[in-house]
Tab-separated table of C-alpha atoms in Angstrom:
chain	number	residue	atom	x	y	z
A	1	UNK	CA	0.000	0.000	0.000
A	2	UNK	CA	1.509	3.297	-1.055
A	3	UNK	CA	0.520	6.697	0.178
A	4	UNK	CA	0.406	9.350	-2.510
A	5	UNK	CA	1.915	12.789	-2.301
A	6	UNK	CA	-1.619	14.111	-2.217
A	7	UNK	CA	-2.327	12.077	0.877
A	8	UNK	CA	0.829	13.320	2.556
A	9	UNK	CA	-0.131	16.912	1.840
A	10	UNK	CA	-3.792	16.567	2.785
A	11	UNK	CA	-2.857	14.598	5.868
A	12	UNK	CA	-0.742	17.519	7.006
A	13	UNK	CA	-3.273	20.261	6.391
A	14	UNK	CA	-6.094	18.248	7.942
A	15	UNK	CA	-4.666	18.930	11.371
A	16	UNK	CA	-3.051	15.556	11.819
A	17	UNK	CA	-1.034	16.994	14.679
A	18	UNK	CA	-2.222	14.379	17.089
A	19	UNK	CA	-1.725	16.433	20.205
A	20	UNK	CA	-2.254	13.220	21.976
A	21	UNK	CA	-2.904	14.632	25.338
A	22	UNK	CA	-3.463	11.769	27.620
A	23	UNK	CA	-6.288	13.726	29.068
A	24	UNK	CA	-4.610	12.765	32.150
A	25	UNK	CA	-1.282	14.261	31.553
A	26	UNK	CA	0.417	17.547	32.072
A	27	UNK	CA	2.363	16.746	28.896
A	28	UNK	CA	1.149	15.869	25.395
A	29	UNK	CA	0.820	12.138	25.016
A	30	UNK	CA	-1.710	9.691	23.594
A	31	UNK	CA	-3.585	9.256	20.375
A	32	UNK	CA	-6.700	7.588	19.172
A	33	UNK	CA	-9.263	8.286	16.432
A	34	UNK	CA	-11.657	6.572	14.105
A	35	UNK	CA	-13.964	6.605	11.080
A	36	UNK	CA	-15.836	4.115	8.941
A	37	UNK	CA	-14.773	5.047	5.440
A	38	UNK	CA	-14.934	3.153	2.177
A	39	UNK	CA	-11.600	1.416	2.260
A	40	UNK	CA	-11.018	-2.281	2.001
A	41	UNK	CA	-9.464	-2.321	5.458
A	42	UNK	CA	-12.947	-1.824	6.866
A	43	UNK	CA	-13.602	-5.480	6.128
A	44	UNK	CA	-14.184	-6.857	9.632
A	45	UNK	CA	-12.264	-10.013	8.754
A	46	UNK	CA	-9.146	-8.299	7.487
A	47	UNK	CA	-7.258	-8.559	10.756
A	48	UNK	CA	-8.154	-12.175	11.428
A	49	UNK	CA	-5.563	-14.848	10.805
A	50	UNK	CA	-6.260	-17.887	8.677
A	51	UNK	CA	-8.679	-19.879	10.854
A	52	UNK	CA	-7.052	-23.135	9.763
A	53	UNK	CA	-3.730	-22.161	11.289
A	54	UNK	CA	-2.598	-21.461	14.828
A	55	UNK	CA	-5.937	-22.247	16.454
A	56	UNK	CA	-5.884	-22.265	20.227
A	57	UNK	CA	-9.157	-23.997	20.951
A	58	UNK	CA	-9.372	-25.140	24.526
A	59	UNK	CA	-6.778	-22.637	25.699
A	60	UNK	CA	-7.980	-20.571	28.611
A	61	UNK	CA	-5.262	-18.429	30.146
A	62	UNK	CA	-5.071	-18.008	33.891
A	63	UNK	CA	-2.557	-15.167	33.623
A	64	UNK	CA	-2.648	-11.972	31.599
A	65	UNK	CA	0.481	-9.914	30.974
A	66	UNK	CA	-0.136	-6.488	29.468
A	67	UNK	CA	2.209	-4.019	27.770
A	68	UNK	CA	1.424	-0.677	26.189
A	69	UNK	CA	-0.391	2.562	26.897
A	70	UNK	CA	-3.447	4.191	28.453
A	71	UNK	CA	-5.944	1.994	26.629
A	72	UNK	CA	-4.817	-0.835	28.901
A	73	UNK	CA	-3.050	0.892	31.836
A	74	UNK	CA	-4.774	0.252	35.160
A	75	UNK	CA	-2.641	2.437	37.416
A	76	UNK	CA	1.065	2.560	36.533
A	77	UNK	CA	1.439	6.265	35.721
A	78	UNK	CA	2.797	8.494	38.451
A	79	UNK	CA	0.205	10.648	40.164
A	80	UNK	CA	2.270	13.766	39.460
A	81	UNK	CA	1.979	13.157	35.718
A	82	UNK	CA	-1.459	11.778	34.955
A	83	UNK	CA	-4.980	13.159	35.312
A	84	UNK	CA	-6.063	9.539	35.617
A	85	UNK	CA	-5.332	9.959	39.330
A	86	UNK	CA	-7.540	13.050	39.558
A	87	UNK	CA	-11.280	13.468	39.833
A	88	UNK	CA	-13.541	12.785	37.958
A	89	UNK	CA	-11.567	9.798	36.607
A	90	UNK	CA	-12.819	6.587	38.200
A	91	UNK	CA	-16.213	8.080	39.083
A	92	UNK	CA	-18.077	5.017	37.766
A	93	UNK	CA	-15.546	2.417	38.946
A	94	UNK	CA	-14.182	2.107	41.533
A	95	UNK	CA	-15.835	5.378	42.608
A	96	UNK	CA	-12.579	7.323	42.863
A	97	UNK	CA	-9.484	7.838	40.662
A	98	UNK	CA	-7.553	4.576	40.240
A	99	UNK	CA	-5.064	5.445	37.520
A	100	UNK	CA	-7.338	4.247	34.708
A	101	UNK	CA	-7.844	6.689	31.843
A	102	UNK	CA	-11.620	6.452	31.970
A	103	UNK	CA	-14.556	6.879	34.293
A	104	UNK	CA	-14.236	3.169	35.045
A	105	UNK	CA	-12.980	-0.091	33.592
A	106	UNK	CA	-10.736	-0.262	30.513
A	107	UNK	CA	-9.835	-2.915	27.928
A	108	UNK	CA	-7.585	-4.906	30.289
A	109	UNK	CA	-10.416	-5.309	32.793
A	110	UNK	CA	-12.797	-6.629	30.148
A	111	UNK	CA	-10.272	-9.097	28.748
A	112	UNK	CA	-9.645	-10.405	32.266
A	113	UNK	CA	-13.401	-10.764	32.718
A	114	UNK	CA	-13.598	-12.711	29.460
A	115	UNK	CA	-11.021	-15.205	30.730
A	116	UNK	CA	-12.579	-15.410	34.188
A	117	UNK	CA	-9.563	-14.003	36.041
A	118	UNK	CA	-8.980	-10.884	38.080
A	119	UNK	CA	-7.503	-7.886	36.285
A	120	UNK	CA	-3.698	-8.139	36.567
A	121	UNK	CA	-2.086	-5.904	39.161
A	122	UNK	CA	-0.233	-2.819	37.865
A	123	UNK	CA	3.529	-3.399	37.954
A	124	UNK	CA	4.062	-0.251	40.009
A	125	UNK	CA	1.859	-1.635	42.794
A	126	UNK	CA	2.689	-5.342	42.656
A	127	UNK	CA	4.644	-5.339	45.923
A	128	UNK	CA	1.439	-4.320	47.692
A	129	UNK	CA	-0.674	-7.058	46.121
A	130	UNK	CA	1.471	-10.178	45.894
A	131	UNK	CA	-1.657	-12.318	46.207
A	132	UNK	CA	-2.729	-10.988	42.798
A	133	UNK	CA	0.439	-12.039	40.977
A	134	UNK	CA	-1.133	-15.376	40.066
A	135	UNK	CA	-3.313	-13.473	37.587
A	136	UNK	CA	-0.348	-11.824	35.844
A	137	UNK	CA	0.967	-8.247	35.768
A	138	UNK	CA	0.030	-5.098	33.879
A	139	UNK	CA	3.186	-3.293	32.693
A	140	UNK	CA	1.386	-0.652	30.580
A	141	UNK	CA	1.986	3.069	31.150
A	142	UNK	CA	-0.373	5.690	29.749
A	143	UNK	CA	1.122	7.955	27.090
A	144	UNK	CA	3.912	5.597	26.077
A	145	UNK	CA	4.725	3.887	22.796
A	146	UNK	CA	7.204	1.482	21.273
A	147	UNK	CA	9.661	4.391	21.226
A	148	UNK	CA	10.111	7.199	23.746
A	149	UNK	CA	7.276	9.734	23.670
A	150	UNK	CA	6.638	13.041	25.421
A	151	UNK	CA	5.750	11.249	28.632
A	152	UNK	CA	8.661	10.355	30.933
A	153	UNK	CA	7.486	6.790	31.504
A	154	UNK	CA	8.868	3.417	30.341
A	155	UNK	CA	8.389	2.582	26.664
A	156	UNK	CA	7.328	-0.917	25.587
A	157	UNK	CA	10.913	-2.215	25.368
A	158	UNK	CA	11.514	-1.200	28.979
A	159	UNK	CA	8.165	-2.681	30.010
A	160	UNK	CA	9.292	-6.001	28.540
A	161	UNK	CA	12.575	-5.585	30.451
A	162	UNK	CA	10.485	-5.445	33.648
A	163	UNK	CA	8.737	-8.658	32.612
A	164	UNK	CA	12.040	-10.366	31.842
A	165	UNK	CA	13.386	-9.282	35.245
A	166	UNK	CA	10.447	-10.944	37.010
A	167	UNK	CA	11.179	-14.141	35.114
A	168	UNK	CA	14.879	-13.924	36.011
A	169	UNK	CA	13.834	-13.558	39.650
A	170	UNK	CA	11.621	-16.661	39.288
A	171	UNK	CA	8.456	-14.736	40.103
A	172	UNK	CA	7.203	-16.533	36.990
A	173	UNK	CA	8.642	-19.622	35.342
A	174	UNK	CA	8.902	-20.259	31.628
A	175	UNK	CA	6.255	-22.951	32.103
A	176	UNK	CA	3.902	-20.328	33.585
A	177	UNK	CA	4.310	-18.243	30.464
A	178	UNK	CA	4.165	-21.086	27.948
A	179	UNK	CA	1.247	-23.025	29.373
A	180	UNK	CA	-1.201	-20.600	30.939
A	181	UNK	CA	-0.535	-17.015	29.840
A	182	UNK	CA	-1.792	-14.582	27.241
A	183	UNK	CA	0.373	-11.561	26.482
A	184	UNK	CA	-1.282	-8.400	25.174
A	185	UNK	CA	0.573	-5.558	23.448
A	186	UNK	CA	-1.381	-2.323	23.010
A	187	UNK	CA	-0.322	0.448	20.649
A	188	UNK	CA	-2.840	3.271	20.373
A	189	UNK	CA	-0.836	5.981	18.600
A	190	UNK	CA	1.353	7.909	21.033
A	191	UNK	CA	4.449	7.357	18.922
A	192	UNK	CA	2.866	9.292	16.067
A	193	UNK	CA	1.812	12.239	18.189
A	194	UNK	CA	5.294	12.473	19.681
A	195	UNK	CA	6.892	12.187	16.234
A	196	UNK	CA	4.998	15.163	14.822
A	197	UNK	CA	5.201	17.225	18.002
A	198	UNK	CA	8.996	16.954	18.050
A	199	UNK	CA	9.620	18.037	14.468
A	200	UNK	CA	9.047	14.851	12.515
A	201	UNK	CA	8.222	15.684	8.912
A	202	UNK	CA	5.045	14.633	7.172
A	203	UNK	CA	7.154	13.622	4.171
A	204	UNK	CA	8.855	10.972	6.296
A	205	UNK	CA	5.710	9.843	8.094
A	206	UNK	CA	5.234	6.653	6.090
A	207	UNK	CA	8.791	5.607	6.879
A	208	UNK	CA	8.148	6.322	10.557
A	209	UNK	CA	4.935	4.268	10.531
A	210	UNK	CA	6.969	1.402	9.087
A	211	UNK	CA	9.555	1.769	11.858
A	212	UNK	CA	6.834	1.748	14.529
A	213	UNK	CA	5.300	-1.469	13.187
A	214	UNK	CA	8.755	-3.021	12.817
A	215	UNK	CA	9.538	-2.261	16.460
A	216	UNK	CA	6.193	-3.690	17.507
A	217	UNK	CA	7.094	-6.895	15.639
A	218	UNK	CA	10.476	-6.994	17.403
A	219	UNK	CA	8.602	-6.762	20.706
A	220	UNK	CA	6.258	-9.594	19.745
A	221	UNK	CA	9.193	-11.796	18.758
A	222	UNK	CA	10.954	-10.974	22.007
A	223	UNK	CA	8.097	-12.021	24.288
A	224	UNK	CA	7.707	-15.150	22.159
A	225	UNK	CA	11.362	-15.965	22.772
A	226	UNK	CA	10.769	-15.458	26.492
A	227	UNK	CA	8.227	-18.265	26.338
A	228	UNK	CA	4.922	-16.671	25.363
A	229	UNK	CA	2.940	-18.880	22.992
A	230	UNK	CA	-0.247	-16.814	22.831
A	231	UNK	CA	0.368	-13.186	21.903
A	232	UNK	CA	-2.278	-10.595	21.043
A	233	UNK	CA	-1.632	-7.140	19.629
A	234	UNK	CA	-4.126	-4.344	19.089
A	235	UNK	CA	-4.830	-2.909	15.671
A	236	UNK	CA	-4.675	0.881	15.712
A	237	UNK	CA	-8.104	2.339	16.361
A	238	UNK	CA	-9.539	4.859	13.859
A	239	UNK	CA	-7.666	7.893	15.131
A	240	UNK	CA	-9.766	10.298	13.076
A	241	UNK	CA	-12.775	9.591	15.285
A	242	UNK	CA	-11.261	10.636	18.582
A	243	UNK	CA	-12.887	13.736	20.060
A	244	UNK	CA	-9.547	15.574	19.909
A	245	UNK	CA	-9.990	15.361	16.130
A	246	UNK	CA	-13.773	15.598	15.737
A	247	UNK	CA	-13.988	18.672	17.967
A	248	UNK	CA	-13.106	20.616	14.804
A	249	UNK	CA	-16.536	19.788	13.378
A	250	UNK	CA	-18.479	19.814	16.661
A	251	UNK	CA	-18.168	16.033	17.053
A	252	UNK	CA	-20.263	15.356	13.964
A	253	UNK	CA	-17.977	13.187	11.834
A	254	UNK	CA	-14.631	11.436	11.783
A	255	UNK	CA	-11.608	12.697	9.912
A	256	UNK	CA	-11.286	10.228	7.035
A	257	UNK	CA	-7.879	11.561	6.007
A	258	UNK	CA	-6.293	10.751	9.349
A	259	UNK	CA	-7.681	7.254	9.106
A	260	UNK	CA	-5.779	6.672	5.862
A	261	UNK	CA	-2.614	6.655	7.966
A	262	UNK	CA	-4.312	4.254	10.375
A	263	UNK	CA	-5.075	1.956	7.441
A	264	UNK	CA	-1.417	1.987	6.448
A	265	UNK	CA	-0.298	1.087	9.981
A	266	UNK	CA	-2.864	-1.710	10.249
A	267	UNK	CA	-2.073	-3.087	6.803
A	268	UNK	CA	1.608	-3.379	7.718
A	269	UNK	CA	0.704	-4.963	11.048
A	270	UNK	CA	-1.588	-7.506	9.399
A	271	UNK	CA	1.153	-8.535	6.985
A	272	UNK	CA	3.667	-8.818	9.833
A	273	UNK	CA	1.387	-10.976	12.001
A	274	UNK	CA	0.661	-13.304	9.082
A	275	UNK	CA	4.412	-13.644	8.494
A	276	UNK	CA	5.048	-14.387	12.186
A	277	UNK	CA	2.404	-17.095	12.184
A	278	UNK	CA	3.827	-18.642	9.014
A	279	UNK	CA	7.345	-18.662	10.423
A	280	UNK	CA	6.556	-19.795	13.956
A	281	UNK	CA	5.626	-23.310	15.060
A	282	UNK	CA	3.623	-23.831	18.235
A	283	UNK	CA	2.825	-20.165	18.816
A	284	UNK	CA	-0.124	-17.997	17.884
A	285	UNK	CA	0.005	-14.277	17.152
A	286	UNK	CA	-3.384	-12.583	16.831
A	287	UNK	CA	-4.751	-9.103	16.274
A	288	UNK	CA	-7.450	-7.576	18.456
A	289	UNK	CA	-9.181	-5.469	15.852
A	290	UNK	CA	-9.951	-2.226	17.640
A	291	UNK	CA	-10.298	-0.562	14.258
A	292	UNK	CA	-13.366	-2.551	13.256
A	293	UNK	CA	-14.827	-2.763	16.753
A	294	UNK	CA	-14.644	1.017	17.252
A	295	UNK	CA	-16.234	1.545	13.847
A	296	UNK	CA	-18.976	-0.973	14.527
A	297	UNK	CA	-19.939	0.733	17.778
A	298	UNK	CA	-19.702	4.283	16.424
A	299	UNK	CA	-21.641	3.586	13.238
A	300	UNK	CA	-24.388	1.653	15.021
A	301	UNK	CA	-24.338	3.913	18.083
A	302	UNK	CA	-23.791	0.803	20.150
A	303	UNK	CA	-23.915	-2.986	19.811
A	304	UNK	CA	-26.273	-5.622	21.238
A	305	UNK	CA	-25.625	-5.967	24.935
A	306	UNK	CA	-24.321	-2.438	25.351
A	307	UNK	CA	-25.622	1.061	25.939
A	308	UNK	CA	-26.938	3.077	23.005
A	309	UNK	CA	-24.828	6.181	22.368
A	310	UNK	CA	-26.915	8.934	20.780
A	311	UNK	CA	-23.939	11.230	20.160
A	312	UNK	CA	-21.044	8.751	20.093
A	313	UNK	CA	-18.310	11.181	19.025
A	314	UNK	CA	-18.943	13.665	21.832
A	315	UNK	CA	-16.941	13.100	25.029
A	316	UNK	CA	-18.482	13.133	28.475
A	317	UNK	CA	-15.691	15.050	30.219
A	318	UNK	CA	-14.142	18.152	28.623
A	319	UNK	CA	-12.054	21.137	29.606
A	320	UNK	CA	-13.974	24.415	29.578
A	321	UNK	CA	-11.599	25.678	26.881
A	322	UNK	CA	-8.795	24.272	24.758
A	323	UNK	CA	-6.258	25.158	27.444
A	324	UNK	CA	-7.857	22.691	29.827
A	325	UNK	CA	-8.726	19.004	29.794
A	326	UNK	CA	-10.780	16.575	31.847
A	327	UNK	CA	-9.561	16.745	35.443
A	328	UNK	CA	-7.894	20.177	35.097
A	329	UNK	CA	-7.928	22.618	37.991
A	330	UNK	CA	-6.728	26.226	37.936
A	331	UNK	CA	-4.289	27.795	40.371
A	332	UNK	CA	-7.188	28.606	42.696
A	333	UNK	CA	-8.183	24.956	42.840
A	334	UNK	CA	-11.305	25.563	40.778
A	335	UNK	CA	-12.668	22.898	38.448
A	336	UNK	CA	-11.911	23.759	34.814
A	337	UNK	CA	-13.864	20.975	33.153
A	338	UNK	CA	-17.442	19.797	32.708
A	339	UNK	CA	-18.840	16.275	33.037
A	340	UNK	CA	-21.981	14.918	31.390
A	341	UNK	CA	-24.908	13.888	33.582
A	342	UNK	CA	-24.609	10.187	32.761
A	343	UNK	CA	-21.200	8.777	31.721
A	344	UNK	CA	-22.943	5.518	30.822
A	345	UNK	CA	-24.652	7.308	27.926
A	346	UNK	CA	-21.348	8.440	26.371
A	347	UNK	CA	-18.953	6.362	24.287
A	348	UNK	CA	-15.952	8.638	24.853
A	349	UNK	CA	-14.913	9.745	28.314
A	350	UNK	CA	-12.388	12.430	27.342
A	351	UNK	CA	-10.628	13.539	24.173
A	352	UNK	CA	-9.024	10.164	23.484
A	353	UNK	CA	-10.372	7.469	25.797
A	354	UNK	CA	-13.662	5.542	25.856
A	355	UNK	CA	-15.902	5.439	28.905
A	356	UNK	CA	-16.428	2.188	30.773
A	357	UNK	CA	-19.659	1.855	28.770
A	358	UNK	CA	-17.639	2.480	25.604
A	359	UNK	CA	-15.107	-0.201	26.468
A	360	UNK	CA	-17.935	-2.574	27.321
A	361	UNK	CA	-19.404	-2.009	23.856
A	362	UNK	CA	-15.994	-2.574	22.232
A	363	UNK	CA	-15.583	-5.745	24.290
A	364	UNK	CA	-18.965	-6.994	23.100
A	365	UNK	CA	-17.966	-6.247	19.508
A	366	UNK	CA	-14.712	-8.184	20.011
A	367	UNK	CA	-16.276	-11.171	21.779
A	368	UNK	CA	-16.845	-13.320	18.727
A	369	UNK	CA	-13.243	-12.913	17.633
A	370	UNK	CA	-12.004	-13.671	21.143
A	371	UNK	CA	-14.128	-16.791	21.272
A	372	UNK	CA	-13.012	-17.920	17.829
A	373	UNK	CA	-9.350	-17.285	18.453
A	374	UNK	CA	-8.849	-18.188	22.075
A	375	UNK	CA	-11.540	-20.436	23.529
């Protein structure tokens, strides 16, 4: 798939500067967007591996190890950095800020629910919850990527270093990882926001996208070499549908041009995962297709078993002006954000993250793939 010069130019002028504010950060960091446009990557089956290969029927993990960013982070970011530790984050669950970038549960929590295990303890807090280690560990830090971003937290390589250290210390054995674990790698776009915000050129963007996917593949191979046999990676969600993008048109429609870049990323990832599965015996690499699941929910304003979202592109929690974000306070300690009356009626919580209800809808949209690929 080649991106034309026209795309590169239009991509630039469309405001592709993914400011990626982790809505919970005092620094720029985190990207997500989406749109259901007429491109063959909207085929809901495009990110599914050949069903005749690498099936893992009967496999039910008892441990979940998670790497990545704020779409899966359940409390690793430092409180001095992230709004996820400030009100009104966590208002739905657990009733107070818990370090999740939402009003409640996030993707990690729903995957753990699917497997019938408790959500893995955040790495930063594991010493205080050793009884939870039998369910795995969450190494994800909001705002991070495969490379260093604008957030001073560990990138995915360093997160995997933490995992390898626990294995070296015999907290987990290779048998634990091989026989009963699923490893999830989440990449939601922070690398791209950091790239553009630090002077990366639009002309070289396609090369950078290639380098991001290549590094993600290196990470997948590395955890496989550490013993992981079941490895899931997220497809990039339609970044052009995030409120930080759709605010430009009053949350009425997604930015199709931004999603062309998402298509390119996901196309490269699909090819790489197919290659890994063809080259690897006894291991399964799979894609959790957030691209299609986001689109399904947004286009249908919900899915069976979830809330109906009447205005799915509009976030529940917003800063009162562009200088502020959800959770912001001024120097007088005054609240500089507004929150909708019912977070359960909103798909997006802030400018980049779904609500608990939004994640629940995405989880319901992903269920059939999870069942097909894992159980």
